[in-house]
Structures are given as structure tokens and as C-alpha cells.
Coordinates of C-alpha atoms and ligand atoms in Angstrom, one line a residue:
M1 CA 156.9 4.3 109.4
G2 CA 153.9 2.0 109.4
S3 CA 153.7 -0.3 106.5
S4 CA 150.2 -1.6 107.4
A5 CA 148.0 1.3 106.4
Q6 CA 144.4 1.8 107.3
H7 CA 143.5 0.1 104.0
E8 CA 144.9 -3.4 105.2
H9 CA 141.4 -4.5 106.2
Q10 CA 139.6 -6.6 103.7
P11 CA 136.0 -7.2 104.5
T12 CA 135.0 -11.0 104.7
A13 CA 131.5 -12.2 103.8
E14 CA 130.5 -12.1 107.3
T15 CA 131.6 -8.6 107.9
K16 CA 130.0 -7.4 104.8
S17 CA 126.6 -7.2 106.4
I18 CA 127.9 -5.1 109.3
K19 CA 128.2 -1.3 108.9
Q20 CA 131.8 -0.1 108.3
F21 CA 133.1 3.2 109.5
D22 CA 136.4 4.8 110.0
A23 CA 135.4 5.8 113.6
I24 CA 132.7 5.1 116.1
I25 CA 132.0 7.5 118.9
I26 CA 130.1 6.4 121.8
G27 CA 128.0 9.3 123.5
A28 CA 126.4 12.4 122.3
G29 CA 127.3 14.9 125.2
I30 CA 129.4 17.9 124.9
T31 CA 132.5 15.7 124.3
G32 CA 131.0 13.3 121.7
L33 CA 129.5 16.0 119.7
Y34 CA 132.7 18.0 119.4
Q35 CA 134.6 14.7 118.6
L36 CA 132.2 14.0 115.7
H37 CA 132.5 17.6 114.4
R38 CA 136.4 17.4 114.4
L39 CA 136.2 13.8 112.6
Q40 CA 133.9 15.1 110.1
Q41 CA 136.3 17.9 109.4
L42 CA 139.0 15.4 108.9
G43 CA 136.9 13.6 106.3
L44 CA 136.3 10.3 108.2
S45 CA 133.4 8.4 108.0
V46 CA 132.0 8.3 111.5
R47 CA 128.9 6.9 113.4
L48 CA 128.0 8.2 116.8
Y49 CA 125.9 5.9 119.0
E50 CA 123.8 7.6 121.9
D51 CA 121.8 5.6 124.3
G52 CA 119.3 8.6 124.8
D53 CA 116.6 9.7 122.3
G54 CA 118.2 13.3 122.1
V55 CA 121.7 14.8 122.0
G56 CA 123.2 16.6 125.2
G57 CA 124.4 13.8 127.5
T58 CA 124.3 15.2 131.0
W59 CA 122.1 18.0 129.8
Y60 CA 119.7 15.6 128.2
W61 CA 119.4 13.1 131.2
N62 CA 119.4 15.3 134.2
R63 CA 116.2 17.3 133.7
Y64 CA 115.1 17.3 137.4
P65 CA 113.9 20.6 138.6
G66 CA 116.7 23.1 139.5
C67 CA 119.4 21.4 137.4
R68 CA 122.1 23.7 136.2
F69 CA 125.7 23.7 135.9
D70 CA 127.9 25.6 138.5
S71 CA 130.5 26.7 136.0
E72 CA 130.2 30.3 134.6
S73 CA 128.1 30.1 131.6
E74 CA 130.6 32.1 129.5
T75 CA 133.3 29.5 130.4
Y76 CA 131.2 26.4 129.9
G77 CA 130.3 26.9 126.3
Y78 CA 132.7 25.6 123.6
S79 CA 135.5 27.7 122.6
F80 CA 136.3 26.2 119.2
S81 CA 134.1 28.3 117.1
K82 CA 134.1 32.1 117.1
E83 CA 130.9 32.1 115.2
L84 CA 129.1 30.0 117.6
L85 CA 130.5 32.3 120.5
Q86 CA 129.0 35.3 118.7
E87 CA 125.7 33.7 118.0
W88 CA 124.8 32.2 121.4
D89 CA 123.5 34.3 124.3
W90 CA 123.8 32.9 127.8
K91 CA 120.6 34.0 129.7
E92 CA 121.9 33.0 133.2
H93 CA 125.3 33.3 134.8
Y94 CA 124.9 29.6 135.8
S95 CA 122.9 28.3 133.1
G96 CA 120.0 25.7 133.8
Q97 CA 119.4 22.4 132.2
P98 CA 116.7 23.3 129.4
E99 CA 119.0 26.1 128.0
N100 CA 122.0 23.7 128.2
E101 CA 120.2 21.2 126.3
R102 CA 119.0 23.8 123.7
Y103 CA 122.6 25.0 123.3
L104 CA 123.9 21.4 122.5
N105 CA 121.0 20.9 120.1
Y106 CA 121.9 24.2 118.4
V107 CA 125.5 22.9 118.1
A108 CA 124.3 19.6 116.6
D109 CA 122.3 21.6 113.9
K110 CA 124.9 24.4 113.3
F111 CA 127.7 21.8 112.5
N112 CA 125.5 19.3 110.6
L113 CA 126.1 16.4 113.0
R114 CA 122.8 14.8 113.1
G115 CA 123.4 12.8 110.0
N116 CA 126.0 10.8 111.6
I117 CA 124.3 10.4 115.0
Q118 CA 122.2 7.4 115.7
L119 CA 120.0 7.8 118.9
N120 CA 118.2 5.2 120.9
S121 CA 121.4 3.1 120.5
R122 CA 123.3 1.8 123.4
V123 CA 126.6 0.1 122.8
T124 CA 126.6 -3.0 124.7
S125 CA 129.8 -4.5 123.7
A126 CA 132.9 -3.7 121.8
V127 CA 135.5 -6.4 120.6
Y128 CA 138.8 -5.8 119.1
D129 CA 139.6 -7.9 116.1
E130 CA 143.2 -8.1 116.1
K131 CA 143.7 -9.5 112.6
A132 CA 141.8 -6.8 110.9
S133 CA 142.6 -4.0 113.5
R134 CA 138.9 -3.2 113.8
W135 CA 136.6 -2.5 116.7
E136 CA 133.3 -4.3 116.3
V137 CA 130.4 -2.8 118.4
Q138 CA 127.1 -4.4 119.2
I139 CA 124.2 -2.1 119.7
N140 CA 121.1 -2.9 121.9
N141 CA 118.9 -3.1 118.9
G142 CA 121.0 -6.0 117.5
E143 CA 122.8 -3.9 115.1
R144 CA 126.7 -4.4 114.6
A145 CA 129.2 -2.0 113.2
R146 CA 133.1 -1.9 112.8
A147 CA 135.5 0.8 112.7
Q148 CA 139.1 1.4 112.9
F149 CA 139.0 3.8 115.8
L150 CA 136.6 3.6 118.9
I151 CA 136.1 6.5 120.9
G152 CA 134.3 6.5 124.4
A153 CA 132.8 9.8 125.0
V154 CA 130.7 8.2 127.5
G155 CA 130.7 10.8 130.3
I156 CA 132.2 10.8 133.8
L157 CA 128.7 11.2 135.4
S158 CA 126.4 9.4 133.1
A159 CA 126.2 5.8 134.8
H160 CA 123.4 6.4 137.1
F161 CA 123.5 4.6 140.3
T162 CA 120.6 3.5 142.7
P163 CA 121.8 1.7 145.9
P164 CA 120.8 -1.8 146.1
F165 CA 118.1 -1.3 148.8
E166 CA 115.9 -4.2 149.5
G167 CA 112.5 -3.8 148.1
V168 CA 113.1 -1.1 145.6
D169 CA 110.7 -2.6 143.0
S170 CA 108.0 -3.1 145.7
F171 CA 107.3 0.6 146.0
K172 CA 103.7 1.3 144.8
G173 CA 104.2 5.0 144.2
A174 CA 106.3 6.8 141.7
S175 CA 110.0 6.5 141.8
Y176 CA 112.6 8.7 139.9
H177 CA 116.3 8.8 139.6
T178 CA 117.5 12.4 139.0
G179 CA 119.9 11.3 136.4
R180 CA 116.9 9.7 134.5
W181 CA 114.4 12.3 134.9
P182 CA 111.3 12.0 132.7
K183 CA 110.4 14.6 130.1
E184 CA 106.9 15.2 131.4
P185 CA 106.8 17.5 134.4
V186 CA 106.4 15.5 137.7
K187 CA 103.7 17.1 139.8
F188 CA 104.6 17.6 143.6
E189 CA 101.6 19.5 144.8
G190 CA 100.2 17.9 147.9
K191 CA 102.4 14.8 147.6
R192 CA 104.4 13.2 150.2
V193 CA 107.9 13.1 148.7
A194 CA 111.2 11.4 149.7
V195 CA 114.7 12.5 148.5
I196 CA 117.4 10.1 149.1
G197 CA 120.8 11.9 149.0
T198 CA 122.3 15.2 149.7
G199 CA 124.8 15.8 147.0
P200 CA 125.0 18.8 144.5
T201 CA 121.9 17.4 142.6
A202 CA 119.9 16.8 145.7
V203 CA 120.8 20.3 146.9
Q204 CA 119.6 21.9 143.7
L205 CA 116.4 19.7 143.6
I206 CA 115.3 20.1 147.2
T207 CA 115.7 23.8 147.0
E208 CA 113.4 23.8 143.9
I209 CA 110.7 21.4 144.9
A210 CA 110.4 21.9 148.8
K211 CA 107.8 24.7 148.4
E212 CA 105.7 22.6 146.0
C213 CA 105.7 19.5 148.0
G214 CA 103.0 18.6 150.5
H215 CA 105.6 17.2 152.6
L216 CA 109.3 16.6 151.8
T217 CA 111.5 14.1 153.7
V218 CA 115.3 14.3 153.1
F219 CA 117.3 11.2 153.8
Q220 CA 121.0 12.5 154.3
R221 CA 123.9 10.1 154.8
T222 CA 126.6 12.9 154.4
P223 CA 126.0 16.5 154.9
N224 CA 128.0 18.7 152.5
Y225 CA 129.6 22.1 152.6
C226 CA 127.2 23.8 150.3
A227 CA 128.2 27.3 149.3
P228 CA 126.0 30.0 147.8
L229 CA 125.9 30.0 144.0
R230 CA 124.6 33.6 143.7
N231 CA 123.1 33.2 140.1
G232 CA 121.5 35.9 138.1
Q233 CA 120.4 37.0 134.7
V234 CA 123.0 38.0 132.2
A235 CA 122.3 41.7 131.5
P236 CA 122.7 42.7 127.9
E237 CA 125.8 44.9 128.4
T238 CA 127.3 41.9 130.2
Q239 CA 126.5 39.7 127.2
R240 CA 128.1 42.1 125.0
R241 CA 131.2 42.2 127.1
F242 CA 131.4 38.4 127.1
K243 CA 131.3 38.4 123.3
A244 CA 133.8 41.2 122.9
T245 CA 136.2 39.4 125.4
Y246 CA 136.1 35.7 124.7
D247 CA 139.5 35.6 123.4
E248 CA 140.8 36.7 127.0
I249 CA 138.2 34.7 128.7
H250 CA 139.5 31.5 127.0
K251 CA 143.2 32.5 127.4
R252 CA 142.7 32.9 131.2
I253 CA 140.6 29.6 131.7
R254 CA 143.6 27.8 130.0
E255 CA 146.0 29.3 132.3
T256 CA 144.1 28.6 135.8
P257 CA 144.5 25.3 137.6
A258 CA 140.9 24.2 137.1
G259 CA 139.8 25.8 133.9
F260 CA 137.8 28.6 135.7
M261 CA 138.2 32.4 135.8
Y262 CA 139.7 32.2 139.2
D263 CA 143.0 31.0 140.7
F264 CA 144.2 30.2 144.2
D265 CA 145.4 32.9 146.5
P266 CA 149.4 32.5 146.4
R267 CA 149.4 32.8 150.1
S268 CA 149.3 30.0 152.7
A269 CA 146.1 30.4 154.6
L270 CA 147.5 30.3 158.2
E271 CA 150.3 32.7 157.4
V272 CA 147.7 35.3 156.8
P273 CA 146.7 37.1 160.2
R274 CA 143.3 35.9 161.5
E275 CA 141.4 39.0 161.0
E276 CA 142.6 39.5 157.4
R277 CA 142.0 35.8 156.6
L278 CA 138.5 36.0 157.8
A279 CA 137.9 39.0 155.7
V280 CA 139.3 37.0 152.6
Y281 CA 136.9 34.2 153.5
E282 CA 134.0 36.6 153.7
K283 CA 134.7 38.3 150.4
L284 CA 135.0 34.8 148.8
W285 CA 131.7 33.9 150.4
A286 CA 130.1 37.1 149.0
Q287 CA 131.4 36.0 145.3
P288 CA 129.5 33.8 143.0
G289 CA 130.5 30.2 142.0
F290 CA 133.3 28.0 143.0
S291 CA 135.6 30.8 144.1
K292 CA 135.4 29.7 147.7
W293 CA 136.9 26.5 146.7
L294 CA 139.1 27.2 143.7
G295 CA 140.0 30.9 144.5
N296 CA 140.9 30.2 148.2
F297 CA 144.4 30.2 149.8
R298 CA 146.7 27.8 147.9
D299 CA 147.0 25.2 150.6
I300 CA 143.4 24.8 151.4
M301 CA 143.3 21.5 149.6
T302 CA 146.8 20.2 150.8
D303 CA 147.1 21.3 154.4
R304 CA 144.8 19.9 157.0
E305 CA 144.9 22.8 159.4
A306 CA 144.4 25.5 156.7
N307 CA 141.4 23.2 155.3
E308 CA 140.0 23.0 158.8
D309 CA 140.1 26.7 159.4
F310 CA 137.9 27.4 156.4
A311 CA 135.7 24.3 157.0
E312 CA 134.8 25.8 160.3
F313 CA 134.0 29.3 158.8
V314 CA 131.6 27.3 156.3
R315 CA 130.1 25.3 159.3
N316 CA 129.2 28.5 161.1
K317 CA 127.6 29.9 158.1
I318 CA 125.4 26.9 157.9
R319 CA 124.5 27.1 161.6
S320 CA 123.6 30.8 161.1
R321 CA 120.9 29.9 158.5
V322 CA 119.2 27.0 160.1
K323 CA 116.7 27.9 163.0
D324 CA 116.6 24.6 164.8
P325 CA 120.0 23.9 166.3
V326 CA 119.5 20.2 166.4
V327 CA 118.8 20.1 162.5
A328 CA 121.6 22.6 162.0
E329 CA 124.2 20.4 163.6
K330 CA 122.9 17.4 161.4
L331 CA 123.5 19.8 158.3
V332 CA 127.0 20.6 159.4
P333 CA 129.9 18.3 157.8
K334 CA 132.4 17.2 160.4
D335 CA 134.0 14.1 158.9
H336 CA 135.8 15.1 155.8
P337 CA 137.7 18.1 154.7
F338 CA 136.2 21.0 152.8
G339 CA 136.4 20.5 149.0
S340 CA 137.3 16.7 149.4
K341 CA 133.9 16.1 147.8
R342 CA 132.3 18.1 145.1
I343 CA 131.1 21.3 146.6
P344 CA 127.4 21.7 146.0
L345 CA 126.5 25.4 145.0
E346 CA 123.1 26.5 146.4
S347 CA 120.4 29.1 146.2
G348 CA 118.5 28.9 149.5
Y349 CA 119.1 25.2 150.3
Y350 CA 119.4 25.6 154.0
E351 CA 116.4 27.7 154.5
Q352 CA 114.4 24.8 153.3
F353 CA 115.0 23.1 156.5
N354 CA 113.3 26.0 158.3
R355 CA 110.1 25.1 156.5
D356 CA 107.3 23.1 158.3
N357 CA 106.7 20.8 155.5
V358 CA 110.5 19.5 155.4
L359 CA 112.0 16.8 157.5
L360 CA 115.6 15.9 157.7
V361 CA 116.4 12.2 158.6
D362 CA 120.0 11.3 159.3
V363 CA 120.5 7.7 158.0
R364 CA 123.8 7.5 159.9
E365 CA 121.5 7.6 163.1
T366 CA 118.7 5.6 161.5
P367 CA 119.8 3.6 158.5
I368 CA 117.4 2.8 155.7
E369 CA 116.5 -0.8 156.0
R370 CA 114.4 -1.3 152.9
I371 CA 112.1 0.2 150.6
T372 CA 108.5 -1.0 151.2
P373 CA 105.4 -0.9 149.2
K374 CA 104.3 2.3 151.1
G375 CA 107.5 4.0 151.5
I376 CA 110.9 3.8 153.3
K377 CA 111.6 1.8 156.5
T378 CA 114.5 2.9 158.6
S379 CA 115.8 1.4 161.7
D380 CA 113.5 3.7 163.6
K381 CA 110.1 3.8 161.6
E382 CA 108.3 3.3 158.3
Y383 CA 107.7 6.5 156.4
E384 CA 104.9 6.7 153.8
F385 CA 105.3 8.4 150.4
D386 CA 103.8 9.1 147.0
I387 CA 107.1 9.8 145.4
I388 CA 110.7 8.5 146.1
I389 CA 113.4 10.5 144.3
Y390 CA 116.8 8.7 144.2
A391 CA 119.4 11.6 144.2
T392 CA 122.1 8.9 144.6
G393 CA 124.6 9.8 142.0
F394 CA 126.7 7.9 139.6
D395 CA 129.2 5.1 139.2
A396 CA 131.5 7.9 138.2
V397 CA 134.4 7.9 135.6
S398 CA 134.7 4.2 135.1
G399 CA 131.1 3.2 135.4
A400 CA 130.0 4.1 131.9
L401 CA 132.9 2.3 130.3
T402 CA 132.9 -0.8 132.4
R403 CA 129.2 -1.3 131.9
I404 CA 130.1 -2.0 128.1
D405 CA 131.7 -5.3 127.6
I406 CA 134.8 -4.1 125.9
R407 CA 137.5 -6.8 125.0
G408 CA 140.8 -5.9 123.6
E409 CA 143.8 -7.8 122.6
G410 CA 143.9 -11.6 123.8
G411 CA 140.0 -11.1 124.7
R412 CA 141.0 -9.2 127.9
T413 CA 138.2 -7.3 129.2
F414 CA 138.4 -3.6 130.1
K415 CA 136.4 -4.3 133.3
D416 CA 139.1 -6.6 134.5
T417 CA 141.8 -4.2 133.4
W418 CA 140.3 -1.5 135.4
A419 CA 139.3 -3.5 138.4
D420 CA 141.7 -1.7 140.7
G421 CA 140.9 1.7 139.4
P422 CA 141.6 3.5 136.1
R423 CA 144.7 2.2 134.1
T424 CA 145.5 4.6 131.5
Y425 CA 148.4 6.5 129.8
L426 CA 147.5 10.2 130.0
G427 CA 143.8 9.3 130.8
L428 CA 143.6 8.6 126.9
Q429 CA 144.3 5.0 126.4
T430 CA 144.7 1.6 128.1
A431 CA 147.5 -0.8 127.0
G432 CA 146.0 -3.9 125.3
F433 CA 143.1 -1.8 123.7
P434 CA 144.6 -0.3 120.5
N435 CA 142.8 2.5 118.8
F436 CA 140.5 2.8 121.7
F437 CA 140.3 6.4 122.9
I438 CA 138.9 7.2 126.2
A439 CA 137.3 10.6 125.7
T440 CA 136.3 11.3 129.2
N441 CA 138.0 14.2 131.0
S442 CA 139.6 13.0 134.3
A443 CA 141.6 16.3 135.0
F444 CA 140.1 18.6 137.9
C445 CA 138.6 20.9 135.3
N446 CA 135.8 23.0 134.2
Y447 CA 134.6 20.1 131.9
P448 CA 134.4 21.5 128.5
V449 CA 137.7 23.3 128.7
C450 CA 139.5 20.1 129.2
A451 CA 137.1 18.0 127.1
E452 CA 138.2 20.3 124.1
T453 CA 141.8 19.5 124.9
I454 CA 141.1 15.8 124.7
V455 CA 139.1 15.9 121.6
E456 CA 141.7 17.9 119.9
W457 CA 144.5 15.6 120.9
I458 CA 142.6 12.6 119.6
S459 CA 141.7 14.2 116.4
D460 CA 145.4 15.2 115.8
C461 CA 146.6 11.7 116.7
I462 CA 144.1 10.3 114.2
Q463 CA 145.2 12.8 111.4
Y464 CA 148.9 12.0 112.3
M465 CA 148.2 8.3 112.0
R466 CA 146.5 8.6 108.6
E467 CA 149.2 11.0 107.2
K468 CA 151.9 8.6 108.3
G469 CA 150.0 5.4 107.3
Y470 CA 149.8 3.8 110.9
A471 CA 147.1 1.4 111.3
R472 CA 147.2 1.1 115.2
I473 CA 148.0 3.2 118.3
K474 CA 148.4 1.8 121.8
P475 CA 150.2 2.7 125.0
T476 CA 153.3 0.7 126.1
R477 CA 152.8 -1.0 129.4
E478 CA 155.7 0.8 130.9
A479 CA 154.3 4.3 129.9
E480 CA 150.8 3.1 131.4
E481 CA 152.4 1.8 134.5
A482 CA 154.4 5.1 135.0
W483 CA 151.4 7.1 134.5
V484 CA 149.2 5.1 137.1
A485 CA 152.1 5.5 139.6
H486 CA 152.4 9.3 138.8
A487 CA 148.5 9.8 139.2
A488 CA 148.5 7.9 142.6
E489 CA 151.5 10.0 143.8
L490 CA 149.7 13.2 142.9
A491 CA 146.6 11.9 144.5
S492 CA 148.4 11.1 147.8
Q493 CA 149.5 14.7 148.1
T494 CA 146.0 16.0 148.3
L495 CA 143.2 15.6 151.0
L496 CA 140.7 14.1 148.6
S497 CA 141.2 10.5 149.9
D498 CA 140.0 11.6 153.3
A499 CA 136.4 11.6 152.1
K500 CA 133.8 9.1 150.9
S501 CA 132.9 10.4 147.5
W502 CA 132.5 9.7 143.9
F503 CA 136.0 11.2 143.4
M504 CA 137.3 8.0 145.2
G505 CA 134.7 5.7 144.1
S506 CA 133.7 5.1 147.6
N507 CA 129.9 5.9 146.9
I508 CA 129.7 2.6 145.1
P509 CA 129.6 -0.7 147.2
G510 CA 132.5 -3.0 146.2
K511 CA 134.3 -0.5 144.1
K512 CA 137.9 -0.3 144.7
R513 CA 138.9 3.0 146.2
A514 CA 141.3 5.0 144.1
L515 CA 141.2 8.6 143.0
L516 CA 139.2 8.6 139.8
L517 CA 140.5 12.0 138.7
Y518 CA 143.9 13.2 137.9
A519 CA 145.2 15.6 140.4
D520 CA 147.6 17.8 138.5
S521 CA 146.6 21.1 137.2
A522 CA 144.7 21.4 133.9
P523 CA 147.5 23.5 132.3
N524 CA 150.1 20.8 133.5
Y525 CA 148.0 18.0 132.1
R526 CA 147.6 19.9 128.7
A527 CA 151.3 20.3 128.6
K528 CA 151.9 16.7 129.2
C529 CA 149.6 15.6 126.4
A530 CA 151.1 18.1 124.0
E531 CA 154.7 17.1 124.7
V532 CA 153.9 13.5 124.1
A533 CA 152.3 14.3 120.8
A534 CA 155.3 16.6 119.9
K535 CA 157.6 13.8 120.5
G536 CA 155.9 11.6 118.0
Y537 CA 153.6 10.0 120.6
E538 CA 156.2 9.1 123.1
G539 CA 155.1 6.2 125.2
F540 CA 152.8 4.8 122.6
V541 CA 153.4 2.1 120.0
L542 CA 152.4 3.0 116.6
E543 CA 152.4 0.3 113.9
Ligands
LIG1 C1 123.9 17.5 137.4 C2 125.3 17.6 136.9 C3 125.8 19.0 136.9 C4 127.1 19.1 136.4 N1 127.5 20.4 136.6 C5 128.8 20.6 136.0 C6 129.4 21.9 136.2 O1 129.0 22.8 136.8 N2 130.6 22.1 135.6 C7 131.4 21.1 134.9 O2 132.5 21.4 134.4 N3 130.8 19.9 134.8 C8 129.6 19.5 135.4 N4 129.0 18.3 135.3 C9 129.7 17.4 134.5 C10 129.2 17.0 133.3 O3 129.0 15.7 133.1 C11 130.2 17.6 132.2 O4 130.2 19.1 132.3 C12 129.8 17.3 130.7 O5 128.4 17.6 130.4 C13 130.2 15.9 130.3 O6 130.1 15.9 128.9 P1 130.3 14.4 128.2 O7 130.0 14.6 126.7 O8 131.8 14.1 128.5 O9 129.6 13.3 129.0 P2 128.0 13.3 129.1 O10 127.4 14.5 128.9 O11 127.8 12.4 130.4 O12 127.5 12.2 127.8 C14 127.8 11.1 127.7 C15 126.8 10.4 126.8 O13 127.3 9.0 126.5 C16 126.1 8.2 126.4 N5 126.5 6.8 126.7 C17 127.2 6.4 127.7 N6 127.3 5.1 127.6 C18 126.8 4.7 126.4 C19 126.7 3.5 125.7 N7 127.2 2.4 126.3 N8 126.0 3.5 124.5 C20 125.4 4.6 124.0 N9 125.7 5.9 124.6 C21 126.2 5.9 125.8 C22 125.2 8.7 127.5 O14 123.8 8.3 127.4 C23 125.5 10.2 127.5 O15 124.4 11.0 126.8 C24 127.8 18.1 135.7 C25 127.3 16.8 135.8 C26 126.0 16.6 136.3 C27 125.3 15.2 136.2

């Protein structure tokens, strides 16, 4: 039993001027909002700091044309409130950014969260005061605040990244990053537009804007295996069915490996006769969403031959849609396994390359040398543009945390601690950083499904500590070491390390290659977290 209760902290003259809370949450996305709700329910004094001037996180920042999620809407919404589930109508099967942002604003109002949210407030540092067992955070406006618990709900895809091209600031036209898209509509009519990048974001954006642009040039480094989304409006009777069956939907998505409605086919791909296998592929292709990835044969992500079989099927689909065979071949991925990078879902992407006003530039053949005042200079020529769009992604998973100057016991920095990749126990805490919870989901999972698990685990842990009178929780170094080794072992059993991707951190120059996500199934991950809690937080030190 901990003798040093949460009341051990006595404010000094200096700390009196600093705001005091029980808990500080960083980030007002889907995770941070739910975390705030749960801690409010526990009666804690909480302050949530958010860099943006609105709530929504991903769905606040990524307002580029075509932005939407690729999870089924009825599985993406929170499951924790039956009332909310009955009140909210999803308009599309794969909901777009404006609706997602409205949804999260609705949640902030419904659960009275706004009073404890401070917008336009970027946390620049967080320093652990060992004597007082308090985290002290510094906000970019100069404010400081202290709390017993610090929760980083900073998102895995929120630290936007622009490659360090020479001359980026010299461009005289307009530049945008998709992850920091302006609120005012951008006009493309008659404009010469460049998009750098061909990941899921670029695929959505290009499909949406190609018809508007005077001319669009797409700079591609890595072609992707894009698969049809097959979106549509949610019919009233379907809406009613969702509402009537939410219990079953949520039960199902807690059982499947990645938190979706589909599960892998239990058969090994190559054991199924060719004709039958192709029929399965065609059936998957005709279905909406990620079923081609996560509802495919069970060994598609572990067996190279099985993967290659489906990859070739996808390549042929791409070839059949692009008229110019030279352009088609450029769009066909050949250097990484299917699914080893996040699969972009599309609604007419490949057809855009049949348009007269769209040009594909392969930067592996002709690398970008620099950004110039007029546009983009490749090894081949200078292209002139009115607008350059950087669809160049994120410093994923670790980026939003390591951009904050976090200092734990002995002044050790979080950035140094994670220099070789994420070092955690259960993805939730790092040794040497007591009471700092990492509320970013690193399981391969329909995000909100696993984010709810994490938030509930953290909330239960805080409640447990308060009930038992513990002041601090941190993982033992042995538990952390074992978890890191276990996560690496799981990663080595997949084909994920065969690709350059944000999953591996290899989209960021100088970032150490390591699988940033946890490769076990979501139910296994959930069971491990629950087991640790049930055993009195085994592997953690509570004092
Ligand atoms: C374009 C796009 C499409 C996606 N599609 C899907 C999908 O189909 N399915 C799926 O499951 N997931 C998808 N995702 C992943 C998505 O990020 C998650 O689904 C989810 O929105 C993450 O919620 P979050 O609250 O954890 O993080 P976020 O929504 O990223 O929120 C984190 C917040 O923390 C804030 N923050 C970060 N650092 C600081 C700081 N130092 N100080 C103050 N505030 C800070 C950020 O401003 C941000 O608002 C997509 C992501 C993107 C970018």
C-alpha cells in the first residue's frame, strides 16, 4: 500500500502562481476528448491543452478536399455512450472530414468538455518534478501548469512532415501541407498545381481536385496498392439497422484482429485452388473498405508467396484502369509487399491519370532537386506552378511526443529514450517517466476501437491509484525491456519491414527503422492490458 498519497504535494511560493490540476491531457482528438470525459467522471480536476483552435485532432487539421476515414462509419464512432450512438446519424458509409469534425464537436458539447479544454495551446515542454511527483508543462503562450498525471493523447499521425527540400521557402506561389490545410477553401480552377506524395491522403486529394485544376502534376516516389473504397450514402433503413444492432457491431469489432467487421479467411491462400482463389479475390475487390487487406487469406501478411499472388492480382487491376501503358507501369507497385504500407482506398484515383490535364512524374527516375521561386526543379527540368501541395505525411507515432521536450527522472529526455524507436511497456508508459501515460494507440486497429481500450485502462489505473493511495506508477525496466523484445519479435514475423513506410519510420530521414506499431491482434493486446491490471498492475512499480 502506498503511504505517500496524492496529497503529499505542498505548493511552494514559486509553484503557487502556476495552475494546478490533478491531470493534464495533451490533445483534443478522439482519444483526448474521451480521456477528458472519463477523468471528469472520476471527479479529477483536468486541463486539456490543444494546439489547434478547435477540437477534433486529425479531423480538425486534415481538411483537404476528399479527406475521409476508411473505417466503416458505424465502427469508427465511439461506443461508450448508448445515447450518443442513438443520437448520431452517419451520412456516408465512409464519413468525410467535415462530418467527422462536426461529430467530435457534438461530443465535446454533449459531455460538457469545453470548460476544461484550452485551445491554441501547444505544450512545448513537460518536466517531472521528482520531489513533488508532479509534471510541470510549459505552453507556447508562456503559461505553466502542474499536475500529478500527464496524458499524451497527441495522435500517431499529427506531427506533419515536409521533406527538407532545398528552397522550400523560396516558392512564390501558395504552398500547403495536407495535414495543416486552411479553413478557407483553396481555389484550383485554372491553376497549375503540384502534389508531392502518393500515399492515402494524396490519393484522396488528387481524385477530388484533378477535375478542377488547370493542370495537375503528381510527383510520385512510391506507387501504392490502392483499392476501391466503394463509399455511398447511408440509407435510412441502414441507419436504423446500425442503431438497432450497435451492441452486436461492438461485440464483433472487439473480437476481430484489427477492430473491423471483417476477419481473415482461415485458409492459407496458396492451398486454395487457383480458380477458387481468384474468385475470392474478385469478391473481396467488389466489397467496400479494407476487406481486401484485413478480410483476405490468413497468410497474406506473413507469407511472401501468398502476398505476391494477391499483389499481382492488384497490379493487373491497376493496369486495366490506366490507358497509357507507360503511365500504368509507373503506377504499379513492385518493390514492396501488398499491405506492408497503409493501403489507400480510392474512388476513381487511377482514372485521373487518363485525363489530359494530369501528369505523373516518377521522382525515382527524376528526383526533386529543389523547390524554386517558380516551382519544382527535378534532375530533368523545372516545372512551374501556382500551388504546391505537400502530401508528405507525418513523423508517425513517436513524432508528436518527441517534438515536446519531455524530461523524466534524472532529467532524462524522452527523445533520447526513444532514439532507437518506441520504448514502452504495453505501449502505455516508459520507464523513468512516472505518471506519464502515452495515450496513442499503437496496435494495428480501427483507431477509436483501441483508443477506447487505452483510455479506459488509463482511467481505471488512475482510479485504482487514488483508491489505494498511490502517488506514482511507472513500469519496471525489466517489464519494459521484455515488452520491447516481444514487440520486435512479433514485428519480425510480418512482412511489414519489407517496405519503406511510416509504419517503420522510414519516411523520415535519420529516423531509426523500427516497427512503430504493435503487431499482435487487438483482442490479444486488450487481453494483455487487462491481465496486467487484474494482477495489480504487474510489471509496474506503484508507490
Ligand atoms: C487523413 C487521415 C485519415 C485517417 N483515416 C483513418 C481511418 O480510416 N481509420 C482509422 O482508424 N484511423 C484513421 N486515421 C488515424 C487517425 O489519426 C485516428 O483515427 C484518430 O483520429 C486519432 O485520434 P487521436 O485523438 O489519438 O489523435 P489526433 O486526432 O491526431 O489528435 C491529437 C491532437 O493532439 C494535438 N497535439 C499534438 N501535440 C500537441 C502539443 N504538443 N500540444 C498541444 N496539442 C498537441 C494535435 O494538435 C491534435 O489535435 C487517419 C489519419 C489521417 C491523418
